[in-house]
CSV table of C-alpha atoms in Angstrom, one decimal:
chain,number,residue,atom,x,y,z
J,1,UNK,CA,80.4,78.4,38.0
J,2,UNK,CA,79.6,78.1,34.3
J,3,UNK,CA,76.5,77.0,33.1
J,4,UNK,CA,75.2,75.0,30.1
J,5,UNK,CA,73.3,78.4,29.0
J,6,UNK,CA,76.3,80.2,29.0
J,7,UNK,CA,78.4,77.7,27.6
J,8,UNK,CA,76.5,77.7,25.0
J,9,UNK,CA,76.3,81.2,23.7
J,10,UNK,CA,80.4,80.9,23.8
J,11,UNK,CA,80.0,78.0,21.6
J,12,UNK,CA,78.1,79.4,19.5
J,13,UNK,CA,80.2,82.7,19.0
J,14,UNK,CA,82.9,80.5,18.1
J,15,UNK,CA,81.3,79.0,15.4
J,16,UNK,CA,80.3,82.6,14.4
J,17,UNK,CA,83.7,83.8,14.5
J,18,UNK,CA,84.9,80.7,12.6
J,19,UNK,CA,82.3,81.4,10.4
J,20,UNK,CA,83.0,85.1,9.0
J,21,UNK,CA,86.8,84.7,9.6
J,22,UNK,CA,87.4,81.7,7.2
J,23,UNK,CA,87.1,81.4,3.8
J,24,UNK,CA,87.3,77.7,2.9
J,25,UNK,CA,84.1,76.4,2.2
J,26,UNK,CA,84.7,72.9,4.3
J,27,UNK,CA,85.8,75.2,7.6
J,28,UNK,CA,82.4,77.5,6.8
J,29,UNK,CA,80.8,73.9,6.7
J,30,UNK,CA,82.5,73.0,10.5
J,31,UNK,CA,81.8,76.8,11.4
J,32,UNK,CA,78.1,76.3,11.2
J,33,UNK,CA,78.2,72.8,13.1
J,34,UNK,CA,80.3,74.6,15.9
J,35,UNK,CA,77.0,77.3,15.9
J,36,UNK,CA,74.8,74.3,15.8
J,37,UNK,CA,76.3,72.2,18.7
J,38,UNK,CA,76.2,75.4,20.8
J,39,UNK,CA,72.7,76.0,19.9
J,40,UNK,CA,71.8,72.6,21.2
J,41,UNK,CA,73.6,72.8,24.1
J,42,UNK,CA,71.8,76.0,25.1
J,43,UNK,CA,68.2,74.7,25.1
J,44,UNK,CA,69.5,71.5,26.4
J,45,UNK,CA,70.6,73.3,29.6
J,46,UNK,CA,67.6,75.5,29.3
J,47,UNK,CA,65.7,72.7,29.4
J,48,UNK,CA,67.5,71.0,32.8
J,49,UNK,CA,66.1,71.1,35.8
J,50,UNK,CA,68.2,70.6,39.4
J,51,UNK,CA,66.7,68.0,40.9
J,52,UNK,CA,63.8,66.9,38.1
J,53,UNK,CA,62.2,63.6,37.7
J,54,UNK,CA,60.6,61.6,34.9
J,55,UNK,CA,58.0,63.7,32.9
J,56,UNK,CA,55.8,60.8,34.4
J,57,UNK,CA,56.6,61.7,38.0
J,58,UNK,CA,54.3,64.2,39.2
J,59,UNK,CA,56.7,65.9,42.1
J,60,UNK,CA,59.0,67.7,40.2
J,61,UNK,CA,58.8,66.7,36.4
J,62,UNK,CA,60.9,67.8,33.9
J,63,UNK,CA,60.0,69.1,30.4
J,64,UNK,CA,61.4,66.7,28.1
J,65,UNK,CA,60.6,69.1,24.8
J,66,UNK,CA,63.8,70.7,24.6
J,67,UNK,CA,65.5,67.2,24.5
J,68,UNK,CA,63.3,66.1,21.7
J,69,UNK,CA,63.5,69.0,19.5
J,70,UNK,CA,67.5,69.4,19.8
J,71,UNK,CA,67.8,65.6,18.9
J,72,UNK,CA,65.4,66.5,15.5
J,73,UNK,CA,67.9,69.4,15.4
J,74,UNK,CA,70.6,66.8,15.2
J,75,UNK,CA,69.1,65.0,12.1
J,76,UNK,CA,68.5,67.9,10.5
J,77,UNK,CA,72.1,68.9,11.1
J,78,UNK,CA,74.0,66.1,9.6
J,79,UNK,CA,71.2,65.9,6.4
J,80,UNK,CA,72.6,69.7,6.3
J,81,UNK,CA,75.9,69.3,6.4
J,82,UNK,CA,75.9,66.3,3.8
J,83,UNK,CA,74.4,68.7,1.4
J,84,UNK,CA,76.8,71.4,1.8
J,85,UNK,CA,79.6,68.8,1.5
J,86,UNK,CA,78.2,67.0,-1.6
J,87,UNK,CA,77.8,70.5,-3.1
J,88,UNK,CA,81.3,71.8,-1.9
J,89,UNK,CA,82.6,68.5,-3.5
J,90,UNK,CA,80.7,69.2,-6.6
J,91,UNK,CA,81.8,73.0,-7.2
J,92,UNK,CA,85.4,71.7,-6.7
J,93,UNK,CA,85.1,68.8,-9.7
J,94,UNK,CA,83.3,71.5,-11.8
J,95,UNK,CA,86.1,73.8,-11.4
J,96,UNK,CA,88.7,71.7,-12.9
């Protein structure tokens, strides 16, 4: 069975293989939010643990840190890909 580790890294060589093969600057910009979502998905399943309870429980807890960072990692992400956008929109008008 697959797990979210592994699923993951094959999201993430997607978005690499998006990445060098296309040339478009908008599928470059999709290409590194492919890498991104994989990314997250890995340390989110790194992060899981079968069976875990509420940080506050003291049995079995789980670490919520990967959670946290990959939802700053999120932010980050879409203040990133507005920039590339609003730039890619930008070299387009100047190019006219």
């Amino acid at each position: 069975m697959i797990n979210a580790e592994i699923a993951g890294i094959v999201v993430m060589l997607i978005g690499l293989y998006g990445l060098i093969s296309k040339e478009e600057p908008i599928k470059q910009v999709i290409s590194i939010n492919v890498v991104s979502v994989g990314l997250i998905l890995f340390f989110v399943g790194s992060g899981y643990v079968e069976g875990g309870d509420f940080p506050v429980m003291p049995s079995n807890p789980v670490d919520p840190l990967p959670a946290t960072l990959m939802l700053t990692t999120l932010v980050v992400d879409v203040a990133i890909t507005a920039l590339a956008l609003a730039l890619i929109l930008r070299m387009g008008r100047d190019g006219r």
